Coordinates of C-alpha atoms in Angstrom, one line a residue:
M35 CA -28.7 -52.9 49.3
N36 CA -25.7 -51.5 47.5
L37 CA -26.3 -48.0 46.2
I38 CA -23.7 -46.5 44.0
R39 CA -23.6 -42.9 42.7
K40 CA -21.2 -42.6 39.8
P41 CA -21.0 -40.1 36.9
R42 CA -21.1 -42.8 34.2
F43 CA -24.4 -44.1 35.6
A44 CA -25.8 -40.6 35.6
A45 CA -24.7 -40.2 32.0
A46 CA -26.3 -43.5 31.0
A47 CA -29.5 -42.5 32.7
A48 CA -29.5 -39.1 30.9
L49 CA -29.1 -40.9 27.6
L50 CA -31.9 -43.2 28.4
V51 CA -34.2 -40.4 29.4
T52 CA -33.3 -38.5 26.2
A53 CA -33.9 -41.6 24.1
L54 CA -37.3 -42.2 25.6
A55 CA -38.3 -38.6 25.2
V56 CA -37.8 -38.6 21.5
P57 CA -41.2 -39.0 19.8
G58 CA -41.6 -42.4 18.0
A59 CA -42.6 -42.7 14.4
S60 CA -46.3 -42.3 13.7
S61 CA -48.2 -45.5 14.1
A62 CA -49.4 -47.5 11.1
V63 CA -52.9 -47.6 12.7
A64 CA -54.4 -44.2 13.3
G65 CA -55.0 -43.5 17.0
T66 CA -52.6 -46.2 18.2
P67 CA -49.6 -44.7 20.0
A68 CA -46.2 -45.8 18.8
A69 CA -44.1 -47.7 21.3
P70 CA -41.0 -45.8 22.5
A71 CA -37.8 -47.1 21.0
T72 CA -34.7 -47.7 23.2
P73 CA -31.6 -47.9 21.1
A74 CA -29.5 -51.0 21.7
H75 CA -26.5 -48.9 22.6
V76 CA -28.2 -47.2 25.5
A77 CA -27.5 -48.9 28.9
V78 CA -30.6 -49.4 31.1
V79 CA -29.7 -48.4 34.6
P80 CA -31.7 -50.0 37.5
A81 CA -33.8 -47.7 39.7
A82 CA -31.8 -46.1 42.5
D83 CA -28.5 -47.7 41.1
V84 CA -29.0 -50.9 43.1
I85 CA -26.3 -53.2 41.8
D86 CA -25.6 -55.9 44.3
P87 CA -27.4 -57.8 47.1
P88 CA -26.5 -57.3 50.7
L89 CA -23.4 -59.3 51.8
P90 CA -22.4 -60.9 55.2
V91 CA -19.8 -59.0 57.1
E92 CA -17.2 -61.6 56.3
M93 CA -17.3 -60.5 52.7
F94 CA -16.1 -56.9 53.7
P95 CA -12.6 -55.8 54.6
G96 CA -11.4 -57.2 57.9
Q97 CA -11.6 -53.8 59.7
V98 CA -15.4 -53.7 59.0
K99 CA -16.0 -56.9 61.0
E100 CA -13.7 -55.5 63.8
A101 CA -15.6 -52.3 63.9
C102 CA -18.9 -54.1 64.1
G103 CA -17.6 -56.0 67.1
I104 CA -16.4 -52.7 68.8
W105 CA -19.8 -51.0 68.2
K106 CA -21.8 -54.1 69.4
E107 CA -19.7 -54.2 72.5
L108 CA -20.5 -50.5 73.1
D109 CA -24.2 -51.3 72.5
W110 CA -24.4 -49.0 69.4
P111 CA -24.5 -45.8 71.4
Q112 CA -26.6 -42.8 70.3
A113 CA -25.5 -39.2 71.1
N114 CA -26.5 -35.8 70.0
R115 CA -23.0 -35.1 68.5
P116 CA -20.0 -37.1 67.3
T117 CA -18.4 -38.7 70.4
D118 CA -15.1 -40.5 70.9
Y119 CA -15.4 -43.8 72.7
P120 CA -12.4 -45.6 74.1
V121 CA -11.5 -48.9 72.5
V122 CA -11.2 -51.6 75.2
N123 CA -7.6 -52.6 76.0
T124 CA -6.0 -50.0 73.7
R125 CA -5.1 -46.3 73.8
L126 CA -7.3 -45.8 70.8
V127 CA -10.7 -44.1 70.4
I128 CA -13.4 -44.6 67.8
R129 CA -15.9 -41.9 67.0
G130 CA -19.6 -42.2 66.2
S131 CA -23.2 -42.3 67.4
N132 CA -24.4 -39.1 65.9
V133 CA -27.2 -38.6 63.4
Y134 CA -26.6 -39.3 59.8
G135 CA -29.0 -37.1 57.8
N136 CA -29.2 -39.2 54.5
R137 CA -29.4 -35.9 52.6
S138 CA -28.3 -37.6 49.4
G139 CA -31.3 -40.0 49.7
D140 CA -29.1 -43.0 49.0
L141 CA -30.5 -45.0 51.9
P142 CA -34.2 -45.8 52.4
S143 CA -36.1 -42.6 53.1
D144 CA -38.2 -44.1 55.9
G145 CA -35.2 -44.8 58.1
T146 CA -33.4 -42.8 60.7
Y147 CA -29.6 -43.3 60.8
R148 CA -26.5 -43.0 63.0
E149 CA -23.0 -43.0 61.8
Y150 CA -20.0 -44.8 63.3
D151 CA -16.3 -44.8 62.3
V152 CA -14.8 -48.1 61.1
N153 CA -11.2 -47.5 62.1
P154 CA -10.0 -46.7 65.7
R155 CA -7.5 -43.9 65.9
T156 CA -5.2 -42.1 68.3
P157 CA -7.0 -39.3 70.2
G158 CA -6.7 -36.1 68.2
A159 CA -5.8 -37.8 64.9
H160 CA -8.0 -37.1 61.8
R161 CA -10.7 -39.6 60.9
D162 CA -10.7 -41.5 57.7
A163 CA -13.5 -42.0 55.1
E164 CA -14.7 -45.4 56.3
R165 CA -18.1 -45.4 58.1
L166 CA -20.9 -47.7 59.2
V167 CA -24.3 -46.2 59.0
R168 CA -27.0 -47.9 61.1
D169 CA -30.8 -47.6 61.4
P170 CA -31.3 -48.2 65.2
H171 CA -34.9 -49.2 64.6
T172 CA -34.3 -51.9 62.0
H173 CA -30.7 -52.7 63.1
T174 CA -29.8 -52.5 59.4
V175 CA -26.1 -51.5 58.8
W176 CA -24.4 -50.2 55.7
Y177 CA -20.7 -49.8 55.0
T178 CA -19.2 -46.9 53.1
G179 CA -15.5 -46.9 52.3
D180 CA -15.5 -43.6 50.5
H181 CA -17.3 -41.2 52.9
Y182 CA -20.9 -41.7 51.8
N183 CA -20.4 -42.0 48.0
N184 CA -21.2 -45.7 47.9
F185 CA -23.1 -47.9 50.3
Q186 CA -23.2 -51.7 50.7
E187 CA -25.7 -53.2 53.1
I188 CA -24.2 -55.7 55.6
A189 CA -26.7 -58.6 55.5
S190 CA -25.5 -60.4 58.7
G191 CA -22.9 -60.3 61.4
C192 CA -23.1 -56.5 62.2
S193 CA -26.3 -55.6 63.9

Protein backbone atom coordinates (compact mmCIF):
# COMPACT_ATOMS: atom_id res chain seq x y z
CA MET A 1 0.00 0.00 0.00
CA ASN A 2 1.50 3.30 -1.00
CA LEU A 3 0.17 6.13 1.09
CA ILE A 4 1.16 9.67 0.14
CA ARG A 5 0.42 12.85 2.07
CA LYS A 6 0.93 15.86 -0.18
CA PRO A 7 -0.50 19.38 -0.02
CA ARG A 8 -1.83 19.25 -3.60
CA PHE A 9 -3.91 16.17 -2.75
CA ALA A 10 -5.26 17.91 0.33
CA ALA A 11 -6.19 20.93 -1.80
CA ALA A 12 -7.91 18.71 -4.37
CA ALA A 13 -9.82 16.93 -1.62
CA ALA A 14 -10.90 20.26 -0.13
CA LEU A 15 -12.17 21.38 -3.55
CA LEU A 16 -14.05 18.12 -3.96
CA VAL A 17 -15.69 18.40 -0.53
CA THR A 18 -16.63 22.02 -1.25
CA ALA A 19 -18.08 21.07 -4.64
CA LEU A 20 -20.14 18.28 -3.12
CA ALA A 21 -21.39 20.49 -0.30
CA VAL A 22 -22.90 23.08 -2.68
CA PRO A 23 -26.62 22.38 -2.90
CA GLY A 24 -27.76 21.18 -6.34
CA ALA A 25 -30.46 22.84 -8.37
CA SER A 26 -33.98 21.93 -7.35
CA SER A 27 -35.28 18.75 -8.90
CA ALA A 28 -37.76 18.80 -11.75
CA VAL A 29 -39.88 16.30 -9.83
CA ALA A 30 -41.05 17.51 -6.44
CA GLY A 31 -39.65 15.46 -3.57
CA THR A 32 -36.82 13.93 -5.64
CA PRO A 33 -33.42 15.06 -4.37
CA ALA A 34 -31.07 16.51 -6.96
CA ALA A 35 -27.88 14.54 -7.61
CA PRO A 36 -24.76 16.34 -6.42
CA ALA A 37 -22.74 17.71 -9.31
CA THR A 38 -18.98 17.27 -9.45
CA PRO A 39 -17.38 19.76 -11.81
CA ALA A 40 -15.13 18.15 -14.43
CA HIS A 41 -12.14 20.25 -13.31
CA VAL A 42 -12.17 18.83 -9.76
CA ALA A 43 -9.81 15.89 -9.25
CA VAL A 44 -11.28 12.94 -7.40
CA VAL A 45 -8.72 11.72 -4.85
CA PRO A 46 -8.83 8.05 -3.80
CA ALA A 47 -9.61 7.36 -0.16
CA ALA A 48 -6.51 7.44 2.05
CA ASP A 49 -4.39 8.63 -0.91
CA VAL A 50 -3.62 5.05 -2.01
CA ILE A 51 -1.92 5.51 -5.36
CA ASP A 52 0.15 2.40 -6.15
CA PRO A 53 0.11 -1.31 -5.36
CA PRO A 54 2.81 -2.88 -3.17
CA LEU A 55 6.08 -3.59 -4.98
CA PRO A 56 8.75 -6.30 -4.55
CA VAL A 57 11.91 -5.21 -2.77
CA GLU A 58 13.83 -5.36 -6.07
CA MET A 59 11.85 -2.33 -7.28
CA PHE A 60 13.18 -0.14 -4.43
CA PRO A 61 16.61 1.53 -4.15
CA GLY A 62 19.38 -1.03 -3.59
CA GLN A 63 19.98 -0.01 0.01
CA VAL A 64 16.42 -1.09 0.89
CA LYS A 65 17.10 -4.69 -0.14
CA GLU A 66 20.41 -4.57 1.78
CA ALA A 67 18.64 -3.27 4.90
CA CYS A 68 16.00 -6.00 4.63
CA GLY A 69 18.81 -8.54 4.61
CA ILE A 70 20.52 -6.98 7.63
CA TRP A 71 17.31 -6.89 9.67
CA LYS A 72 16.32 -10.44 8.64
CA GLU A 73 19.77 -11.62 9.73
CA LEU A 74 19.18 -9.87 13.08
CA ASP A 75 15.74 -11.58 13.25
CA TRP A 76 13.90 -8.23 13.27
CA PRO A 77 14.69 -7.40 16.93
CA GLN A 78 12.19 -5.61 19.17
CA ALA A 79 13.36 -3.25 21.91
CA ASN A 80 11.75 -0.70 24.20
CA ARG A 81 13.90 2.11 22.81
CA PRO A 82 15.97 2.76 19.68
CA THR A 83 18.98 0.45 19.75
CA ASP A 84 22.16 0.35 17.67
CA TYR A 85 23.02 -3.10 16.31
CA PRO A 86 26.44 -3.94 14.84
CA VAL A 87 26.44 -4.75 11.13
CA VAL A 88 28.31 -8.03 10.60
CA ASN A 89 31.84 -7.74 9.17
CA THR A 90 31.85 -3.92 9.31
CA ARG A 91 32.50 -1.16 11.82
CA LEU A 92 29.03 0.21 11.17
CA VAL A 93 25.85 0.10 13.23
CA ILE A 94 22.21 0.21 12.24
CA ARG A 95 19.49 1.51 14.56
CA GLY A 96 15.97 0.31 15.04
CA SER A 97 13.56 -2.06 16.73
CA ASN A 98 11.61 0.55 18.70
CA VAL A 99 7.86 1.16 18.48
CA TYR A 100 6.57 3.32 15.62
CA GLY A 101 3.38 5.01 16.83
CA ASN A 102 1.62 5.61 13.47
CA ARG A 103 0.28 8.90 14.89
CA SER A 104 -0.39 10.19 11.38
CA GLY A 105 -2.65 7.20 10.72
CA ASP A 106 -1.03 6.49 7.36
CA LEU A 107 -0.59 2.78 8.01
CA PRO A 108 -3.48 0.42 8.83
CA SER A 109 -4.93 1.35 12.22
CA ASP A 110 -5.19 -2.26 13.39
CA GLY A 111 -1.42 -2.83 13.20
CA THR A 112 1.42 -2.44 15.65
CA TYR A 113 4.70 -1.25 14.21
CA ARG A 114 8.46 -1.19 14.73
CA GLU A 115 10.84 1.14 12.91
CA TYR A 116 14.24 0.23 11.48
CA ASP A 117 16.91 2.33 9.77
CA VAL A 118 17.73 1.56 6.16
CA ASN A 119 21.31 2.83 6.07
CA PRO A 120 24.08 1.64 8.39
CA ARG A 121 26.25 4.43 9.81
CA THR A 122 29.38 5.04 11.80
CA PRO A 123 28.67 4.91 15.57
CA GLY A 124 27.77 8.40 16.76
CA ALA A 125 26.86 9.69 13.28
CA HIS A 126 23.42 11.17 12.65
CA ARG A 127 20.70 9.00 11.18
CA ASP A 128 19.15 9.84 7.82
CA ALA A 129 15.48 9.87 6.79
CA GLU A 130 15.14 6.39 5.32
CA ARG A 131 13.26 3.83 7.41
CA LEU A 132 11.56 0.49 7.22
CA VAL A 133 8.39 0.17 9.29
CA ARG A 134 7.27 -3.39 10.06
CA ASP A 135 4.24 -4.97 11.65
CA PRO A 136 5.74 -7.90 13.61
CA HIS A 137 2.41 -9.76 13.65
CA THR A 138 1.70 -9.70 9.90
CA HIS A 139 5.36 -9.29 8.83
CA THR A 140 4.26 -6.52 6.46
CA VAL A 141 7.05 -4.00 5.77
CA TRP A 142 6.79 -0.44 4.45
CA TYR A 143 9.60 1.78 3.16
CA THR A 144 9.74 5.53 3.74
CA GLY A 145 12.52 7.51 2.12
CA ASP A 146 11.41 10.85 3.57
CA HIS A 147 10.99 10.22 7.29
CA TYR A 148 7.36 9.07 7.37
CA ASN A 149 5.87 11.48 4.82
CA ASN A 150 5.33 8.73 2.24
CA PHE A 151 5.05 4.99 2.61
CA GLN A 152 5.37 2.24 0.01
CA GLU A 153 4.54 -1.30 1.01
CA ILE A 154 7.17 -3.90 0.16
CA ALA A 155 5.21 -6.81 -1.29
CA SER A 156 7.92 -9.46 -1.14
CA GLY A 157 11.56 -10.03 -0.26
CA CYS A 158 11.66 -8.15 3.03
CA SER A 159 9.68 -9.91 5.71
